[in-house]
Short mmCIF file of the C-alpha atoms (twelve columns), coordinates in Angstrom:
data_MODEL
# 
_entry.id   MODEL 
# 
loop_
_atom_site.group_PDB 
_atom_site.id 
_atom_site.type_symbol 
_atom_site.label_atom_id 
_atom_site.label_alt_id 
_atom_site.label_comp_id 
_atom_site.label_asym_id 
_atom_site.label_seq_id 
_atom_site.Cartn_x 
_atom_site.Cartn_y 
_atom_site.Cartn_z 
_atom_site.pdbx_PDB_model_num 
ATOM 1   C CA . MET A 1   22.387 27.158  -12.748 1 
ATOM 2   C CA . HIS A 2   26.255 27.622  -11.689 1 
ATOM 3   C CA . GLN A 3   27.999 25.922  -13.930 1 
ATOM 4   C CA . GLY A 4   32.002 25.434  -13.480 1 
ATOM 5   C CA . ARG A 5   34.440 23.380  -12.220 1 
ATOM 6   C CA . ILE A 6   35.050 20.996  -8.820  1 
ATOM 7   C CA . ILE A 7   39.198 21.730  -7.897  1 
ATOM 8   C CA . LEU A 8   39.609 18.844  -5.642  1 
ATOM 9   C CA . ALA A 9   41.793 19.911  -2.426  1 
ATOM 10  C CA . SER A 10  43.590 16.142  -2.991  1 
ATOM 11  C CA . ARG A 11  45.812 13.644  -4.466  1 
ATOM 12  C CA . SER A 12  43.749 10.654  -4.852  1 
ATOM 13  C CA . PRO A 13  43.568 9.173   -8.348  1 
ATOM 14  C CA . ARG A 14  40.553 6.944   -6.894  1 
ATOM 15  C CA . ARG A 15  38.786 10.817  -6.068  1 
ATOM 16  C CA . ALA A 16  39.625 12.432  -8.914  1 
ATOM 17  C CA . GLN A 17  37.959 9.704   -11.581 1 
ATOM 18  C CA . LEU A 18  34.373 9.720   -9.450  1 
ATOM 19  C CA . LEU A 19  34.313 13.548  -10.040 1 
ATOM 20  C CA . ARG A 20  35.331 11.771  -13.355 1 
ATOM 21  C CA . ASP A 21  32.751 9.156   -14.071 1 
ATOM 22  C CA . ALA A 22  29.562 11.349  -12.378 1 
ATOM 23  C CA . GLY A 23  30.658 13.481  -15.153 1 
ATOM 24  C CA . TYR A 24  32.437 16.637  -13.826 1 
ATOM 25  C CA . SER A 25  35.158 18.789  -14.838 1 
ATOM 26  C CA . LEU A 26  37.824 18.582  -12.883 1 
ATOM 27  C CA . ILE A 27  41.647 20.491  -11.878 1 
ATOM 28  C CA . ARG A 28  43.839 19.246  -8.609  1 
ATOM 29  C CA . VAL A 29  45.617 20.779  -6.117  1 
ATOM 30  C CA . ASP A 30  47.783 19.506  -3.420  1 
ATOM 31  C CA . PRO A 31  46.516 21.156  0.166   1 
ATOM 32  C CA . PRO A 32  49.709 23.312  1.390   1 
ATOM 33  C CA . PHE A 33  47.957 21.208  4.524   1 
ATOM 34  C CA . ASN A 34  49.469 17.987  5.253   1 
ATOM 35  C CA . ASP A 35  47.616 14.957  7.702   1 
ATOM 36  C CA . PRO A 36  49.140 14.755  10.832  1 
ATOM 37  C CA . PRO A 37  51.009 11.310  11.614  1 
ATOM 38  C CA . GLN A 38  47.630 9.036   13.494  1 
ATOM 39  C CA . PRO A 39  49.421 6.644   15.490  1 
ATOM 40  C CA . PRO A 40  46.544 4.391   17.619  1 
ATOM 41  C CA . VAL A 41  44.882 5.642   19.481  1 
ATOM 42  C CA . LYS A 42  41.069 5.544   20.153  1 
ATOM 43  C CA . VAL A 43  38.725 7.217   18.515  1 
ATOM 44  C CA . VAL A 44  35.754 9.209   20.333  1 
ATOM 45  C CA . ASP A 45  34.476 11.402  17.551  1 
ATOM 46  C CA . ALA A 46  35.385 9.604   13.875  1 
ATOM 47  C CA . CYS A 47  33.178 11.569  12.155  1 
ATOM 48  C CA . ALA A 48  34.363 14.847  13.848  1 
ATOM 49  C CA . LEU A 49  37.709 14.213  13.291  1 
ATOM 50  C CA . ALA A 50  37.445 13.001  8.677   1 
ATOM 51  C CA . THR A 51  35.631 16.467  8.923   1 
ATOM 52  C CA . GLU A 52  37.905 19.020  11.027  1 
ATOM 53  C CA . LEU A 53  41.009 16.655  8.677   1 
ATOM 54  C CA . ALA A 54  38.774 18.073  5.029   1 
ATOM 55  C CA . HIS A 55  38.250 21.688  6.498   1 
ATOM 56  C CA . CYS A 56  41.517 22.491  7.645   1 
ATOM 57  C CA . LYS A 57  43.087 21.092  3.583   1 
ATOM 58  C CA . ALA A 58  40.121 23.730  2.228   1 
ATOM 59  C CA . MET A 59  40.850 26.251  3.826   1 
ATOM 60  C CA . SER A 60  45.066 26.054  3.439   1 
ATOM 61  C CA . LEU A 61  43.883 26.933  0.134   1 
ATOM 62  C CA . LEU A 62  41.029 29.496  1.084   1 
ATOM 63  C CA . HIS A 63  43.683 31.631  2.641   1 
ATOM 64  C CA . ASP A 64  45.716 31.688  -0.981  1 
ATOM 65  C CA . ALA A 65  45.286 34.725  -1.758  1 
ATOM 66  C CA . SER A 66  45.972 33.258  -5.638  1 
ATOM 67  C CA . PHE A 67  43.581 30.461  -5.067  1 
ATOM 68  C CA . HIS A 68  40.652 33.134  -5.850  1 
ATOM 69  C CA . ARG A 69  41.849 32.770  -9.309  1 
ATOM 70  C CA . HIS A 70  38.677 30.388  -8.954  1 
ATOM 71  C CA . THR A 71  35.611 32.175  -9.220  1 
ATOM 72  C CA . GLY A 72  32.281 30.564  -9.806  1 
ATOM 73  C CA . ASP A 73  34.120 26.840  -8.873  1 
ATOM 74  C CA . VAL A 74  33.488 24.632  -6.327  1 
ATOM 75  C CA . LEU A 75  36.432 23.985  -3.806  1 
ATOM 76  C CA . LEU A 76  36.635 20.019  -3.006  1 
ATOM 77  C CA . ALA A 77  38.487 18.484  0.047   1 
ATOM 78  C CA . ALA A 78  37.972 15.062  1.450   1 
ATOM 79  C CA . ASP A 79  39.693 12.429  4.671   1 
ATOM 80  C CA . THR A 80  39.117 9.522   4.393   1 
ATOM 81  C CA . ILE A 81  39.819 6.904   8.238   1 
ATOM 82  C CA . VAL A 82  39.503 3.723   8.857   1 
ATOM 83  C CA . ILE A 83  38.120 2.816   12.460  1 
ATOM 84  C CA . ALA A 84  39.540 -0.671  12.816  1 
ATOM 85  C CA . PRO A 85  36.365 -3.425  14.858  1 
ATOM 86  C CA . PRO A 86  36.013 -3.873  18.307  1 
ATOM 87  C CA . PRO A 87  37.529 -4.200  21.203  1 
ATOM 88  C CA . LEU A 88  40.654 -2.601  18.866  1 
ATOM 89  C CA . SER A 89  38.516 0.318   17.398  1 
ATOM 90  C CA . GLU A 90  42.050 2.070   16.472  1 
ATOM 91  C CA . LEU A 91  42.387 4.513   13.838  1 
ATOM 92  C CA . LEU A 92  43.788 2.840   10.606  1 
ATOM 93  C CA . GLY A 93  45.899 5.360   8.784   1 
ATOM 94  C CA . GLN A 94  47.622 4.531   5.974   1 
ATOM 95  C CA . PRO A 95  50.462 2.187   6.678   1 
ATOM 96  C CA . SER A 96  54.186 3.197   7.050   1 
ATOM 97  C CA . ASP A 97  55.436 0.888   5.382   1 
ATOM 98  C CA . ILE A 98  54.825 -2.964  3.898   1 
ATOM 99  C CA . ASP A 99  54.865 -4.914  8.150   1 
ATOM 100 C CA . ASP A 100 52.228 -1.585  8.665   1 
ATOM 101 C CA . ALA A 101 49.656 -2.422  5.829   1 
ATOM 102 C CA . ARG A 102 50.889 -6.460  6.329   1 
ATOM 103 C CA . ARG A 103 49.146 -5.501  10.657  1 
ATOM 104 C CA . MET A 104 46.318 -3.678  9.082   1 
ATOM 105 C CA . LEU A 105 44.829 -6.142  7.234   1 
ATOM 106 C CA . GLY A 106 45.776 -8.920  9.620   1 
ATOM 107 C CA . ILE A 107 42.772 -6.358  11.651  1 
ATOM 108 C CA . LEU A 108 40.483 -6.028  8.992   1 
ATOM 109 C CA . LEU A 109 40.865 -8.840  7.403   1 
ATOM 110 C CA . GLY A 110 37.474 -11.488 8.579   1 
ATOM 111 C CA . ASN A 111 35.855 -8.602  9.895   1 
ATOM 112 C CA . THR A 112 33.561 -5.919  9.989   1 
ATOM 113 C CA . HIS A 113 35.013 -2.175  10.150  1 
ATOM 114 C CA . THR A 114 34.439 1.507   9.711   1 
ATOM 115 C CA . VAL A 115 35.080 3.712   7.104   1 
ATOM 116 C CA . VAL A 116 34.729 7.198   7.378   1 
ATOM 117 C CA . THR A 117 34.865 10.074  4.476   1 
ATOM 118 C CA . GLY A 118 35.051 13.343  5.706   1 
ATOM 119 C CA . VAL A 119 34.220 16.832  3.406   1 
ATOM 120 C CA . ALA A 120 34.399 20.693  3.036   1 
ATOM 121 C CA . LEU A 121 32.588 22.288  -0.477  1 
ATOM 122 C CA . CYS A 122 32.942 26.607  -1.244  1 
ATOM 123 C CA . HIS A 123 31.195 27.555  -4.075  1 
ATOM 124 C CA . LEU A 124 34.234 30.476  -4.707  1 
ATOM 125 C CA . ASN A 125 33.216 34.147  -5.598  1 
ATOM 126 C CA . THR A 126 34.470 36.995  -6.051  1 
ATOM 127 C CA . ASP A 127 34.801 37.436  -2.329  1 
ATOM 128 C CA . SER A 128 37.581 36.105  -1.233  1 
ATOM 129 C CA . SER A 129 37.775 37.459  1.739   1 
ATOM 130 C CA . ARG A 130 34.416 36.021  3.057   1 
ATOM 131 C CA . ALA A 131 35.329 32.385  1.196   1 
ATOM 132 C CA . HIS A 132 35.318 30.477  4.527   1 
ATOM 133 C CA . GLU A 133 32.328 31.573  5.168   1 
ATOM 134 C CA . GLY A 134 30.752 29.481  3.018   1 
ATOM 135 C CA . LEU A 135 32.891 26.480  3.964   1 
ATOM 136 C CA . HIS A 136 30.388 23.328  4.207   1 
ATOM 137 C CA . THR A 137 30.518 20.516  6.010   1 
ATOM 138 C CA . PHE A 138 29.418 16.814  6.125   1 
ATOM 139 C CA . ALA A 139 30.703 12.869  7.224   1 
ATOM 140 C CA . ASP A 140 29.587 10.018  5.784   1 
ATOM 141 C CA . VAL A 141 29.799 6.173   6.807   1 
ATOM 142 C CA . ALA A 142 30.474 2.766   6.119   1 
ATOM 143 C CA . GLN A 143 30.561 -0.555  7.415   1 
ATOM 144 C CA . VAL A 144 32.853 -2.821  5.750   1 
ATOM 145 C CA . THR A 145 33.407 -6.151  6.183   1 
ATOM 146 C CA . MET A 146 35.332 -8.421  4.542   1 
ATOM 147 C CA . GLY A 147 36.165 -11.779 4.300   1 
ATOM 148 C CA . HIS A 148 39.388 -14.206 5.372   1 
ATOM 149 C CA . ALA A 149 42.178 -14.110 2.337   1 
ATOM 150 C CA . PRO A 150 44.585 -17.413 2.107   1 
ATOM 151 C CA . ASP A 151 48.300 -15.718 2.756   1 
ATOM 152 C CA . ALA A 152 49.135 -15.598 -0.737  1 
ATOM 153 C CA . TRP A 153 46.878 -13.269 -1.449  1 
ATOM 154 C CA . ILE A 154 48.580 -10.992 1.400   1 
ATOM 155 C CA . ASP A 155 51.416 -11.514 0.661   1 
ATOM 156 C CA . ALA A 156 50.649 -10.461 -3.254  1 
ATOM 157 C CA . TYR A 157 48.532 -7.932  -2.518  1 
ATOM 158 C CA . LEU A 158 51.912 -6.549  -0.606  1 
ATOM 159 C CA . GLN A 159 53.990 -6.567  -3.167  1 
ATOM 160 C CA . ALA A 160 51.636 -5.103  -5.512  1 
ATOM 161 C CA . GLY A 161 51.932 -1.751  -3.851  1 
ATOM 162 C CA . HIS A 162 47.952 -1.366  -3.862  1 
ATOM 163 C CA . TRP A 163 48.317 -1.110  -0.405  1 
ATOM 164 C CA . GLN A 164 50.266 2.490   -0.632  1 
ATOM 165 C CA . GLY A 165 48.369 6.090   0.107   1 
ATOM 166 C CA . LYS A 166 45.577 4.359   1.205   1 
ATOM 167 C CA . ALA A 167 43.084 4.679   4.551   1 
ATOM 168 C CA . GLY A 168 43.872 1.237   5.771   1 
ATOM 169 C CA . GLY A 169 46.552 0.151   3.246   1 
ATOM 170 C CA . TYR A 170 42.830 -0.646  0.399   1 
ATOM 171 C CA . ASN A 171 41.099 -0.364  -1.324  1 
ATOM 172 C CA . LEU A 172 37.483 -1.088  -1.959  1 
ATOM 173 C CA . THR A 173 37.852 -1.794  -6.765  1 
ATOM 174 C CA . GLU A 174 41.355 -3.904  -5.817  1 
ATOM 175 C CA . LEU A 175 40.365 -6.723  -3.428  1 
ATOM 176 C CA . HIS A 176 39.533 -9.372  -6.277  1 
ATOM 177 C CA . GLU A 177 39.130 -12.528 -4.620  1 
ATOM 178 C CA . ILE A 178 37.697 -11.934 -1.383  1 
ATOM 179 C CA . ASP A 179 34.144 -11.876 0.173   1 
ATOM 180 C CA . VAL A 180 33.970 -7.777  0.900   1 
ATOM 181 C CA . ARG A 181 30.143 -7.068  1.872   1 
ATOM 182 C CA . VAL A 182 29.344 -2.629  1.377   1 
ATOM 183 C CA . ALA A 183 26.969 -1.205  4.330   1 
ATOM 184 C CA . GLY A 184 26.575 1.861   2.944   1 
ATOM 185 C CA . ASP A 185 27.874 3.806   0.183   1 
ATOM 186 C CA . PRO A 186 30.519 2.191   -1.531  1 
ATOM 187 C CA . THR A 187 31.935 5.455   -2.864  1 
ATOM 188 C CA . THR A 188 32.041 6.485   0.830   1 
ATOM 189 C CA . VAL A 189 34.374 3.958   1.596   1 
ATOM 190 C CA . VAL A 190 36.813 4.586   -1.856  1 
ATOM 191 C CA . GLY A 191 36.731 8.272   -1.189  1 
ATOM 192 C CA . LEU A 192 34.172 10.441  -1.951  1 
ATOM 193 C CA . PRO A 193 30.705 10.345  -0.522  1 
ATOM 194 C CA . MET A 194 29.133 10.577  -4.190  1 
ATOM 195 C CA . MET A 195 25.309 10.609  -2.812  1 
ATOM 196 C CA . LYS A 196 25.681 13.334  -0.673  1 
ATOM 197 C CA . LEU A 197 27.759 14.939  -3.240  1 
ATOM 198 C CA . ARG A 198 25.553 15.205  -5.537  1 
ATOM 199 C CA . LEU A 199 22.601 16.049  -2.993  1 
ATOM 200 C CA . TRP A 200 25.336 18.991  -2.623  1 
ATOM 201 C CA . LEU A 201 25.495 20.688  -5.402  1 
ATOM 202 C CA . GLU A 202 21.990 20.360  -7.130  1 
ATOM 203 C CA . HIS A 203 21.179 22.296  -4.527  1 
ATOM 204 C CA . GLN A 204 23.468 24.685  -5.014  1 
ATOM 205 C CA . GLY A 205 22.553 25.019  -8.261  1 
ATOM 206 C CA . PHE A 206 25.609 23.302  -9.705  1 
ATOM 207 C CA . ARG A 207 25.750 21.781  -12.152 1 
ATOM 208 C CA . ALA A 208 28.545 19.634  -14.095 1 
ATOM 209 C CA . MET A 209 30.558 21.156  -16.388 1 
ATOM 210 C CA . VAL A 210 31.749 18.157  -19.039 1 
ATOM 211 C CA . LYS A 211 35.059 18.306  -20.442 1 
# 
């Protein structure tokens, strides 16, 4: 069994908390790769898009020679996208401002939409030149059904800034007082599919190193 840390290539505090709750010791780093602008276009293959973005984040760190001092740890990058319900079926990235967040919530509330989280992982070894060959990717999909919400709730949610930095303008754990049902792994919606992730880590013989 390997014992090491997760090197989380993400700015998301929610992903970090999921890993800590599962008992993993982690280090957060900012990947040099920035997500491209996400216009409201229809998505042909959401899983491929999410895993490609996660792959780009991981590779942007693997190309940095100084990063490979983390030998024995696991590099983890992820990207979450929200797909609006049909007939729109458009990609909902992070809102650009409060008005954009209001627009997204208007699309999602009272409907069922799709959330996809793509993941890229690599067990870091001593041969930094070949690290990319061990890069593994997968995606997980969940369906989220939201109830309707009164205007007062929407206004309060937006004014509190809960929409900032979140695909689709929301975080599952902050949707209080409205009916929300998830078909699939709820952690996929939060930003990191922990069920699949644990299986991969176990298959790699990686054991959580608790602080």
